[in-house]
Coordinates of C-alpha atoms and ligand atoms in Angstrom, one line a residue:
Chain A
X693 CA -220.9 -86.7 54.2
X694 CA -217.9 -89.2 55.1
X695 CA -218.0 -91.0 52.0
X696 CA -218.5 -89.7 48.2
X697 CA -221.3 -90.4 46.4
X698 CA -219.2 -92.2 43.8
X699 CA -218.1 -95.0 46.0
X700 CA -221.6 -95.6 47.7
X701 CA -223.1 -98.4 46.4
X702 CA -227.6 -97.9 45.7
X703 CA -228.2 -99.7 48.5
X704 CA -226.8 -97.3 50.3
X705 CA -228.8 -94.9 49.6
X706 CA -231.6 -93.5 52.3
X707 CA -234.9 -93.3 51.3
X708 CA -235.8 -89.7 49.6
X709 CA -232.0 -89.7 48.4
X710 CA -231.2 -86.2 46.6
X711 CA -228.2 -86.2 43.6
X712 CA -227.3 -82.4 43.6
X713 CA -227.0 -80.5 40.3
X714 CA -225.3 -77.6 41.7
X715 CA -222.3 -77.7 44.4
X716 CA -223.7 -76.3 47.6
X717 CA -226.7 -74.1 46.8
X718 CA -226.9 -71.5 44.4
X719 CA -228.0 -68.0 44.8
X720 CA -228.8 -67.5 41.0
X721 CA -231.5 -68.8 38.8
X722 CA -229.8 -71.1 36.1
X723 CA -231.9 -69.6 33.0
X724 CA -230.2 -66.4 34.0
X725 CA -226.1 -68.0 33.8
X726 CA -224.7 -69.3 31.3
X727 CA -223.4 -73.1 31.4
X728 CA -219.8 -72.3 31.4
X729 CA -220.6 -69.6 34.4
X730 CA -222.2 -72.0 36.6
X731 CA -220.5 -74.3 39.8
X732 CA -221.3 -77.6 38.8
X733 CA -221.7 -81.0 41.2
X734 CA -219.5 -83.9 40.0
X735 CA -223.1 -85.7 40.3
X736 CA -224.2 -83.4 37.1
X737 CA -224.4 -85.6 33.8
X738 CA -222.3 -83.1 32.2
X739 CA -219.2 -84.2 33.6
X740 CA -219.8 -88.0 31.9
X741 CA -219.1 -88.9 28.5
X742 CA -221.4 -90.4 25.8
X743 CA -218.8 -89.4 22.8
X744 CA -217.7 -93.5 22.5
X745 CA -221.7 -93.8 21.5
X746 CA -220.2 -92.2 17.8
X747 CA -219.9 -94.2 14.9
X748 CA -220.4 -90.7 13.2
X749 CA -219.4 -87.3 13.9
X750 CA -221.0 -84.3 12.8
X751 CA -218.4 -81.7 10.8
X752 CA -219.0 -78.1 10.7
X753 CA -218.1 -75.9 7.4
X754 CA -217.7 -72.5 8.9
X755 CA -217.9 -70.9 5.5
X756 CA -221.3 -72.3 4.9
X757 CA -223.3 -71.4 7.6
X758 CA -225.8 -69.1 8.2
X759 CA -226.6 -69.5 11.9
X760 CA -230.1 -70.1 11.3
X761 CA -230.1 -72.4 14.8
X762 CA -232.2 -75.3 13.7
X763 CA -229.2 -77.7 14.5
X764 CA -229.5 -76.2 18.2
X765 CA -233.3 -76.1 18.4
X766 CA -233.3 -80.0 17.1
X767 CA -229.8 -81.8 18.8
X768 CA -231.6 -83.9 21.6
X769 CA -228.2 -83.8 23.1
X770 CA -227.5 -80.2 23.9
X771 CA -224.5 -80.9 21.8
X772 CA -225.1 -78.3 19.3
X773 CA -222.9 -75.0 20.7
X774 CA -224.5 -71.2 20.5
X775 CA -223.8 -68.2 21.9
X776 CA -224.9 -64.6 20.8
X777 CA -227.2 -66.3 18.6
X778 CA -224.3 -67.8 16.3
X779 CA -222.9 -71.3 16.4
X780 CA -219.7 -71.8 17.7
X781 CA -219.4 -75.8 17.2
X782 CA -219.8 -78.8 18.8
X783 CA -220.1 -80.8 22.2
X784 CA -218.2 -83.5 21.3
X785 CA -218.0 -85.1 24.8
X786 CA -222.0 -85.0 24.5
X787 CA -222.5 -85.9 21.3
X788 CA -223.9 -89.1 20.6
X789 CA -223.5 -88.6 16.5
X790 CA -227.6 -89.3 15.4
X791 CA -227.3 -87.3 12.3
X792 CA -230.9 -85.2 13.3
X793 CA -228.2 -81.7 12.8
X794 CA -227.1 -82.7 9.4
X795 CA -230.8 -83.6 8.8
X796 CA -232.2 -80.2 9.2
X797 CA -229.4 -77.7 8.3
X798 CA -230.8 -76.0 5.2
X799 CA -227.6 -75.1 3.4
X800 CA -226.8 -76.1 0.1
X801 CA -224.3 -77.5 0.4
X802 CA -225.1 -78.9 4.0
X803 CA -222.9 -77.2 6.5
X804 CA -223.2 -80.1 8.7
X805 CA -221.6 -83.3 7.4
X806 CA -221.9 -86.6 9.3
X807 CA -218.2 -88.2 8.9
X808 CA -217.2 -91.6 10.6
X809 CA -215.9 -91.0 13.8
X810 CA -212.3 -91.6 12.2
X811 CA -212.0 -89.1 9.8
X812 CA -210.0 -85.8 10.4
X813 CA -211.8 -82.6 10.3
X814 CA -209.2 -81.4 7.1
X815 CA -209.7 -84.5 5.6
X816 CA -213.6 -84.2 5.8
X817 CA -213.5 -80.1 4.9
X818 CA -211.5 -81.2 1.6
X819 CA -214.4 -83.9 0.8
X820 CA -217.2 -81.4 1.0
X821 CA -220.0 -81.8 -2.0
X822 CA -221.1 -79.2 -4.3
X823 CA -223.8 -77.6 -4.0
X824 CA -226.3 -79.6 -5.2
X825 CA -229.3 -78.6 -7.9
X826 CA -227.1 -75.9 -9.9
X827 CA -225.9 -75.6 -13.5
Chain B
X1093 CA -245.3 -61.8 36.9
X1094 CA -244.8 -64.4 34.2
X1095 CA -241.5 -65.1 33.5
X1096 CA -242.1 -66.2 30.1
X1097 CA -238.5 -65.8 27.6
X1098 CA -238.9 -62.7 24.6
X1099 CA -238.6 -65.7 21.5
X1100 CA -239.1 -63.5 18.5
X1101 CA -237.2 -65.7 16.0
X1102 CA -235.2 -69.0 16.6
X1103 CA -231.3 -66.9 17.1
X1104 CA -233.4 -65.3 19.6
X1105 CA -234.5 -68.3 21.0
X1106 CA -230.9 -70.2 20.9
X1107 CA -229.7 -67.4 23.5
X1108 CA -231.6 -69.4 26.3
X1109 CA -229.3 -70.7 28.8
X1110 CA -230.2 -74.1 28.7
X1111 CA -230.9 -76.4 32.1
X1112 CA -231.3 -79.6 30.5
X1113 CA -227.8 -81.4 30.6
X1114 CA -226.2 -84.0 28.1
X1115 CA -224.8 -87.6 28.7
X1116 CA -228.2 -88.0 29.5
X1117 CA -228.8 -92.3 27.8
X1118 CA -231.7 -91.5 25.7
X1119 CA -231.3 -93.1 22.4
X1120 CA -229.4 -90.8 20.1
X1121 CA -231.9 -89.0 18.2
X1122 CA -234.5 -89.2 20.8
X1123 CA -237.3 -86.3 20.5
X1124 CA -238.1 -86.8 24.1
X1125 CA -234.7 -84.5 25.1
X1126 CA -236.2 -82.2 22.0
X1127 CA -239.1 -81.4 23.6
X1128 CA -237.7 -81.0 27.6
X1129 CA -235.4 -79.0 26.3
X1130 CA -238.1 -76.5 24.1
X1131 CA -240.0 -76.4 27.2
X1132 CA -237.1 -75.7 29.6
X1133 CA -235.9 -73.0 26.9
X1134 CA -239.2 -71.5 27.5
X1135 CA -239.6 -70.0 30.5
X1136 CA -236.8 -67.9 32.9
X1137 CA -238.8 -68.9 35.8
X1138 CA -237.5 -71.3 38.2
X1139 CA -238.8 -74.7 37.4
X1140 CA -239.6 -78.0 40.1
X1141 CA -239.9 -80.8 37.3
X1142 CA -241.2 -84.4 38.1
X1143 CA -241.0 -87.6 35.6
X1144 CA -242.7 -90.7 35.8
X1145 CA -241.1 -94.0 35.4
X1146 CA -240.5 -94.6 31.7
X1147 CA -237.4 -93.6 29.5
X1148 CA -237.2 -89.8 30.2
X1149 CA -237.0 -90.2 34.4
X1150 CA -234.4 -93.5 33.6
X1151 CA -232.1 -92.2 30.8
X1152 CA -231.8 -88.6 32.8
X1153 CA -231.4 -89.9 36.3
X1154 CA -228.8 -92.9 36.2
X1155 CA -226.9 -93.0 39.5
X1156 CA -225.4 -90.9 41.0
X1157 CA -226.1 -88.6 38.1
X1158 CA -229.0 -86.2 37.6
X1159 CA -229.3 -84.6 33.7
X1160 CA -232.2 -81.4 35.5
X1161 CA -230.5 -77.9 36.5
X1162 CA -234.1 -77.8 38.1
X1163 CA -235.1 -79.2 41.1
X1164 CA -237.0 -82.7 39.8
X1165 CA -238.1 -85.4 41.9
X1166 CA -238.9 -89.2 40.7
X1167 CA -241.3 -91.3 42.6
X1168 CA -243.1 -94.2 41.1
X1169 CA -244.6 -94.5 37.1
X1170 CA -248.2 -93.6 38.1
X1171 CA -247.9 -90.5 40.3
X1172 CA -245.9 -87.3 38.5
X1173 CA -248.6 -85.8 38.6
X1174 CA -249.6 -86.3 42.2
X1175 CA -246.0 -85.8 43.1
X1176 CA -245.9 -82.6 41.1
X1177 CA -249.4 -81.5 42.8
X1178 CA -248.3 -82.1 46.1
X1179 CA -245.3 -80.2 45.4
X1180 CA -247.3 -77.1 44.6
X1181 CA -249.9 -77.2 47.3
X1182 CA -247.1 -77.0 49.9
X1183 CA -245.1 -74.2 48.1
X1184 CA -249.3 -72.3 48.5
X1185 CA -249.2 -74.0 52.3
X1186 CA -246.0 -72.2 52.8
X1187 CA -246.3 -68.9 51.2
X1188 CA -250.0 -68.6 53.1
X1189 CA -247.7 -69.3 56.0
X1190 CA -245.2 -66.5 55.6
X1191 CA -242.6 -69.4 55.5
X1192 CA -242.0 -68.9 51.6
X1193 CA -241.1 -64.8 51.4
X1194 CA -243.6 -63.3 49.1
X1195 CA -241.1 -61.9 47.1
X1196 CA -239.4 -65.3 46.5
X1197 CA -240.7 -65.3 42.4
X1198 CA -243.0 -68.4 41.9
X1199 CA -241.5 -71.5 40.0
X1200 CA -243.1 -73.1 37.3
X1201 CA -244.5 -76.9 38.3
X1202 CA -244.5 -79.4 35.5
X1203 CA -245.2 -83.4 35.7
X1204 CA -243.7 -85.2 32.4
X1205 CA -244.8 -88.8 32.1
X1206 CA -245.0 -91.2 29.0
X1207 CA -248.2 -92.1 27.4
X1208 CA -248.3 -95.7 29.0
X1209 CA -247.8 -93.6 32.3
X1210 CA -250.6 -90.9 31.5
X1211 CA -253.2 -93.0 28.9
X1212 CA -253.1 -95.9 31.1
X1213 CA -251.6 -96.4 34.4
X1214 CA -251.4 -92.7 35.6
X1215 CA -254.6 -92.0 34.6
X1216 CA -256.9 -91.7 37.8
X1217 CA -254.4 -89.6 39.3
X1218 CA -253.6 -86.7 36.3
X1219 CA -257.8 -86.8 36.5
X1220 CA -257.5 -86.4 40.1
X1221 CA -255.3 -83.3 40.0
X1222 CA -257.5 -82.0 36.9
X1223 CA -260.3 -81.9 39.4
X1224 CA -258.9 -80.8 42.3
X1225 CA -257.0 -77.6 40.2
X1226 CA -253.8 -77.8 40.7
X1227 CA -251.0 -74.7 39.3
X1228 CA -249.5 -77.2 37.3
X1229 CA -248.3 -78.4 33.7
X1230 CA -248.8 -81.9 32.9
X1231 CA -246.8 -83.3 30.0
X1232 CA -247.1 -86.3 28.1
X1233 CA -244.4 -87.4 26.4
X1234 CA -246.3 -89.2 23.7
X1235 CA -244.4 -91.9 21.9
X1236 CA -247.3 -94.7 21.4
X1237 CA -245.7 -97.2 23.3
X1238 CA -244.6 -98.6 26.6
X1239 CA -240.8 -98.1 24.9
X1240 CA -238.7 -98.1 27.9
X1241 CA -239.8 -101.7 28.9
X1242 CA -239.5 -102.8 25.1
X1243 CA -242.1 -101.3 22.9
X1244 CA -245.4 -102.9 24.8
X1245 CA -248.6 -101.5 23.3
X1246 CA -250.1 -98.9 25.1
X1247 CA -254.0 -97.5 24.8
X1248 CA -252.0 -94.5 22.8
X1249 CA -251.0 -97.4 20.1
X1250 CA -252.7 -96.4 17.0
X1251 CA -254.5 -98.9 14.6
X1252 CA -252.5 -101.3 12.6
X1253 CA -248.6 -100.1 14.5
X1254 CA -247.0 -103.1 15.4
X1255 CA -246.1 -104.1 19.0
X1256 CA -244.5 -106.5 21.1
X1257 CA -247.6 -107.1 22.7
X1258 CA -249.6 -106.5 19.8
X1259 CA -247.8 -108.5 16.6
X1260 CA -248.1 -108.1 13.5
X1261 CA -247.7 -111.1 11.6
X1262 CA -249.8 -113.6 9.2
X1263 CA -253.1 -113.4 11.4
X1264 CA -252.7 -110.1 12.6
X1265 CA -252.5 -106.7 11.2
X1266 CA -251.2 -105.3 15.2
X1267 CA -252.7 -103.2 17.6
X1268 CA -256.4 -103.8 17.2
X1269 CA -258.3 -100.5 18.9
X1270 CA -257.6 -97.0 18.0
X1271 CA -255.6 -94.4 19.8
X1272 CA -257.5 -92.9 22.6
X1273 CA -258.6 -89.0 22.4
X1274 CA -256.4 -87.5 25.6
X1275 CA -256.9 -84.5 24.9
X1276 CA -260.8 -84.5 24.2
X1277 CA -260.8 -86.1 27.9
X1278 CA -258.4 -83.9 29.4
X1279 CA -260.3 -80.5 27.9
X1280 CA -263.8 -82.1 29.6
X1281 CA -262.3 -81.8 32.7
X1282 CA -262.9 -78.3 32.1
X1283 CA -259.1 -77.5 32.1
X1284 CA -258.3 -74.1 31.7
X1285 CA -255.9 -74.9 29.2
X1286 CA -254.7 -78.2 26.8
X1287 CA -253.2 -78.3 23.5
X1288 CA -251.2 -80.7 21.2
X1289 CA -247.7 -79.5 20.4
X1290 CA -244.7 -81.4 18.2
X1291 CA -241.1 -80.6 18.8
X1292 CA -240.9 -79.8 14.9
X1293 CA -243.6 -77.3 15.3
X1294 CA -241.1 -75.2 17.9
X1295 CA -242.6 -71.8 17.0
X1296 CA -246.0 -73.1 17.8
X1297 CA -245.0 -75.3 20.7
X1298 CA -243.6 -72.4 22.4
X1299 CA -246.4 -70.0 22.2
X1300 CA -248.8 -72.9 23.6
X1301 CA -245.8 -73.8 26.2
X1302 CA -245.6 -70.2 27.4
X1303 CA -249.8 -69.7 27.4
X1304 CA -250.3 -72.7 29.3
X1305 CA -247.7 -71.5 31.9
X1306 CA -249.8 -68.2 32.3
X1307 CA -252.9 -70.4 32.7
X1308 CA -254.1 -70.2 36.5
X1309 CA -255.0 -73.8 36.9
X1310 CA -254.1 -77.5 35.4
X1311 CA -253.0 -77.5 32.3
X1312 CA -252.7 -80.6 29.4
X1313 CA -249.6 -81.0 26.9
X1314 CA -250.0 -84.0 24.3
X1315 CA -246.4 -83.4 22.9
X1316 CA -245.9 -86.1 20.2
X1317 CA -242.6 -87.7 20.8
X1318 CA -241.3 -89.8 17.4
X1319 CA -238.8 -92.7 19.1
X1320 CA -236.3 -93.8 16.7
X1321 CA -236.1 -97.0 18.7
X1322 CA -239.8 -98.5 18.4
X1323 CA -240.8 -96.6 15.7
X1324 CA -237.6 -98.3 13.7
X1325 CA -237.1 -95.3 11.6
X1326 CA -233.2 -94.0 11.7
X1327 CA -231.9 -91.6 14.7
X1328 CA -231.5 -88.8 11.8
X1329 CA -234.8 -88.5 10.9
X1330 CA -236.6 -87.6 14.2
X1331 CA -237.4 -84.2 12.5
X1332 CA -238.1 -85.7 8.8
X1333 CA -241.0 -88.1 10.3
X1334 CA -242.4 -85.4 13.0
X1335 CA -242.9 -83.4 9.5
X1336 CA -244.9 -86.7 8.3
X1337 CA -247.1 -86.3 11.0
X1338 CA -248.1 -83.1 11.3
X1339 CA -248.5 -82.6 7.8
X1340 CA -250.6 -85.3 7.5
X1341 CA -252.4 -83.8 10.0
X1342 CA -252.5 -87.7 12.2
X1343 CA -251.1 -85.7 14.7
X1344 CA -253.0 -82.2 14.0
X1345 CA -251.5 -79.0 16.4
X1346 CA -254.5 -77.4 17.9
X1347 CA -255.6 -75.9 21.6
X1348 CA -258.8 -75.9 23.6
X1349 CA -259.7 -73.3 26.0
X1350 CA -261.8 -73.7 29.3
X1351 CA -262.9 -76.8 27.2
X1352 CA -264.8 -75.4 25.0
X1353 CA -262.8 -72.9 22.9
X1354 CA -260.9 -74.9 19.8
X1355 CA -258.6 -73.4 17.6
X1356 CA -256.2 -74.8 15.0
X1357 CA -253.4 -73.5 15.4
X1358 CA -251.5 -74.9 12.4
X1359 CA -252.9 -75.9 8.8
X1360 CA -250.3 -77.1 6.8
X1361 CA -249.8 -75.6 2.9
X1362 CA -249.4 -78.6 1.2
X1363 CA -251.2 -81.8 3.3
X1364 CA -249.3 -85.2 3.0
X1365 CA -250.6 -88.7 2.2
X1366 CA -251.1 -90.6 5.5
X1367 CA -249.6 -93.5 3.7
X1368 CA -246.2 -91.6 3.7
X1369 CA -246.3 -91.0 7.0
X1370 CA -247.0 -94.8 7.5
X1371 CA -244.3 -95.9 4.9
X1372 CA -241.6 -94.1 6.6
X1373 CA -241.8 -96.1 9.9
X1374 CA -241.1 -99.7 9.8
X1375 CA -243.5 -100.4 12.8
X1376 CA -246.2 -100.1 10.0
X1377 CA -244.3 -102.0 7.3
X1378 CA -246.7 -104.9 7.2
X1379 CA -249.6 -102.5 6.0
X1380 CA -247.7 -102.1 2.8
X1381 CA -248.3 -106.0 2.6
X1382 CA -251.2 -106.8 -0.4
X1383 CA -253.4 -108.7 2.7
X1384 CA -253.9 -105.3 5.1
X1385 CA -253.2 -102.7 2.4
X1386 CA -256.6 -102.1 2.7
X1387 CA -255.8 -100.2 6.3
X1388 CA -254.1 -97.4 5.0
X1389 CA -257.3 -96.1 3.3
X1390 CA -259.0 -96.7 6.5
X1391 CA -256.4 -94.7 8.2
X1392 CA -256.6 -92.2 5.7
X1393 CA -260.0 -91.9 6.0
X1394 CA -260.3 -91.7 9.7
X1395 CA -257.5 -88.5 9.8
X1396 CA -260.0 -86.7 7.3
X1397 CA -262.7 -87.6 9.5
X1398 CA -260.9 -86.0 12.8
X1399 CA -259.8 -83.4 10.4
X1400 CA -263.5 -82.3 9.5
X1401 CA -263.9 -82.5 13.3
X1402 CA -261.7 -80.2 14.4
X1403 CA -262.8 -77.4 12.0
X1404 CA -265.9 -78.2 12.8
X1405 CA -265.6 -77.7 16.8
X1406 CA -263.6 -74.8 15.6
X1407 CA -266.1 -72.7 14.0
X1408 CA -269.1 -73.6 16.6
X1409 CA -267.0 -72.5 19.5
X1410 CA -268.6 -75.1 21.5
Ligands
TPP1919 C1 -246.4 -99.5 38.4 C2 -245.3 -99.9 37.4 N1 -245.6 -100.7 36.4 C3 -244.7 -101.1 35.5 C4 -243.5 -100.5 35.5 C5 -242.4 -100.9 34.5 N2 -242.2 -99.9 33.6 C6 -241.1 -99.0 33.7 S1 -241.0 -97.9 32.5 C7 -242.3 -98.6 31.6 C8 -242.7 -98.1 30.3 C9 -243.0 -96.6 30.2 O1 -243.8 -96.3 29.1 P1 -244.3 -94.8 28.9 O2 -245.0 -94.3 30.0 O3 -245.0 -94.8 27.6 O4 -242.9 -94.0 28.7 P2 -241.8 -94.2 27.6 O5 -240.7 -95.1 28.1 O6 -242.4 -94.7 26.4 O7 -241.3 -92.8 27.4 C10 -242.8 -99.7 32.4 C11 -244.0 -100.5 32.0 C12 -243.1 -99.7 36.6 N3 -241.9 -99.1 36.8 N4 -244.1 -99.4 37.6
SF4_1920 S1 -228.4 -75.7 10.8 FE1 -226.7 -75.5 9.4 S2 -226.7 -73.3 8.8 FE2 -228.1 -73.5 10.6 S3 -226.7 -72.9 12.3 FE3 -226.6 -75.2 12.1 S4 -224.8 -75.5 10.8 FE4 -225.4 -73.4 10.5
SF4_1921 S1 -225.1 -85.6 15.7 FE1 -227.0 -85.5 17.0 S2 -226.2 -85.4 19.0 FE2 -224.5 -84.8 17.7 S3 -224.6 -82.6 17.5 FE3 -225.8 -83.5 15.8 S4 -227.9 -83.5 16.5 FE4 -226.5 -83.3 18.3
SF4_1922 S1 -236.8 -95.9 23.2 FE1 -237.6 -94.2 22.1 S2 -238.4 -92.8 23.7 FE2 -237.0 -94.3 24.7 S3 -235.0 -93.3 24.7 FE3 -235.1 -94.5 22.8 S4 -235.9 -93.1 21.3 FE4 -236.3 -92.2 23.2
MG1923 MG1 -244.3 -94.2 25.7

């Protein structure tokens, strides 16, 4: 193709026009390779950002966590990071800050905060509640 | 061979590597992403995906950007299905002409649409591929409204929700009629396989995911979508008000074999009002009004009815 995708306008387009996922074809199944494994098309979403959508960020209290994965089943952004079934943090170029993690962790104290987008991850660790219920 | 994923427990599940890709626009808290995603996490088979017009196939597909490590293909807001159908009639066309190796593992073929794309204006053309028997999965992502084009009603608008095209206001309590029974129609087609799933219900939404891709034939998904936007309930509580529902049992979890076989396949422990599903969604706000308070026993009453229904079909296996 003479021209990128990225400076052709719609109209441009022919009719049955295909945006690629992959560069060139693949000779792998995706299920089967991890994310940061695979050769991504510029014309992949991935490669945009949807972090300015924050007016919240989610903060992560390591010491808290239990891994259960409900913040990964539940982020409708794939935002939520886990590998070897422990969470490893956050997409943050993803994230678009909707609170649904915080919502569902079960800790006591939550180990997911929702902070405004501002606030320094130190900052936000020192403000961390108590657990709540106890005597 | 089915190339269903092992998902003992949910770390077990989290391993998948996923093929659903973000800077998608969906709103943020959006269950639709939820469910692709569960459903994607599902299988390790190769996947050919269509979407209907409506705010999955526009919020994953914004030029010259594509959101689907699968192959996926758009056409018009009536026809995923058919699009999806003709998709897997060629890949049989091909392989019965050598021209597909037989060794080449089969993909999985699933159509999503919206309900206003698959209650309504998709309609004649899911029934068509019902009929003729496609391989196929047909999803509806099913969010009671027409949301994508600003929250029209949609013959999946339940009693009393407030619409743009159905008001509530001084003279009106909303949408008049009640939601229609999908999956009672879907099942008389004689479907091999349909069931109603919810995001929040993952355990139970896989295992029905995972049996309807081992169906041989067309299989029904009524997955029930909760949109923040048109529901008016906060981004963070996608999860909280899914809960609502299926523990009120408005939106109960159940299968139906060959179209005859019902099961239940979730009873909650503790049942909650219908009325706090209702009050937790501003689209029904006006029902809390002194003039239409009288629906939410109606409502109430109807969900029991279904309820008694269900067990009912359940234990006569009919
Ligand atoms: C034939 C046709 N009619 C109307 C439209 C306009 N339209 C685009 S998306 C949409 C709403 C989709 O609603 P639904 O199927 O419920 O999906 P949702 O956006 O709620 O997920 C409408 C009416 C269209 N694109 N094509
Ligand atoms: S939901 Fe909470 S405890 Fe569970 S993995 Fe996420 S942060 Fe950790
Ligand atoms: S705030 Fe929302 S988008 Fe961000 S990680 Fe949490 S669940 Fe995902
Ligand atoms: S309007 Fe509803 S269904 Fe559409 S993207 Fe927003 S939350 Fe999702
Ligand atoms: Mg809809």
């Amino acid at each position: 193709m003479s021209k990128s995708i990225h400076d052709m306008g719609w109209d441009e387009l022919v009719l049955g026009a295909a945006v690629h996922s992959f560069k060139e074809e693949i000779d792998y199944n995706p299920s089967q390779v991890l994310p940061e494994n695979r050769d991504y098309a510029e014309t992949n979403s991935k490669y945009k950002y949807v972090g300015d959508w924050r007016v919240f960020k989610p903060v992560w209290n390591t010491d808290l966590c239990i891994h259960c994965q409900f913040c990964w089943l539940y982020c409708p952004d794939t935002s939520i990071l886990s590998r070897e079934k422990k969470m490893i943090g956050f997409d943050y170029d993803h994230c678009k800050g909707c609170g649904i993690c915080q919502e569902v962790c079960p800790t006591n104290p939550k180990s997911i905060i929702m902070f405004t987008e501002q606030t320094e991850e130190e900052e936000a660790l020192n403000q961390w509640p108590e657990k709540k219920g106890s005597k | 061979m089915s190339g269903n994923k092992e998902i003992k427990n949910l770390k077990a599940f989290s391993t998948a590597a996923e093929r659903f890709e973000g800077s998608h626009v969906l709103c943020p808290g959006c269950a639709h992403s939820i469910i692709v995603r569960e459903i994607l996490n599902a299988t390790n088979d190769n996947m050919v995906v269509s979407a209907s017009t409506g705010c999955l196939e526009v919020c994953t597909a914004i030029y010259p950007h594509t959101s689907w490590d699968t192959s996926w293909i758009h056409i018009g807001f009536e026809n995923s299905s058919t699009a999806i159908a003709g998709a897997e009639a060629m890949n049989k066309a091909l392989r019965n002409k050598g021209r597909i190796p037989a060794d080449e593992p089969e993909p999985k073929f699933v159509a999503f649409g919206g309900d206003g794309a698959t209650y309504d204006i998709g309609f004649q053309w899911i029934s068509g591929c019902f009929e003729r028997g496609h391989n196929m999965m047909y999803v509806c992502l099913d969010n009671e409204v027409y949301a994508n084009t600003g929250g029209q009603r949609s013959s999946s608008t339940p009693i009393g929700a407030s619409a743009t095209t159905s008001p509530a206001g001084s003279t009106s309590y909303g949408e008049k009629r009640n939601k229609k029974d999908m999956l009672q129609i879907m099942a008389a087609h004689g479907a091999p396989y349909v069931a109603q799933v919810a995001p929040n219900k993952w355990k139970d939404m896989a295992k029905k995911i995972q049996k309807g891709f081992d169906a041989e034939g067309p299989v029904y998904i009524n997955a029930m979508s909760a949109c923040t936007t048109e529901w008016k309930f906060d981004p963070a509580d996608t999860i909280t008000v899914s809960d609502l529902a299926t523990d009120s049992l408005v939106f109960p979890l159940y299968e139906i074999i060959d179209g005859t076989e019902l099961n239940i396949t979730y009873r909650p422990k503790n049942i909650v009002a219908v009325r706090d599903y209702l009050a937790a969604q501003p689209r029904f706000k006006h029902l809390f009004t002194p003039k239409y308070e009288y629906l939410i026993d109606e409502w109430q009453k109807r969900v029991d009815a279904q309820w008694e229904y269900l067990q009912r079909r359940e234990e006569a296996r009919v």
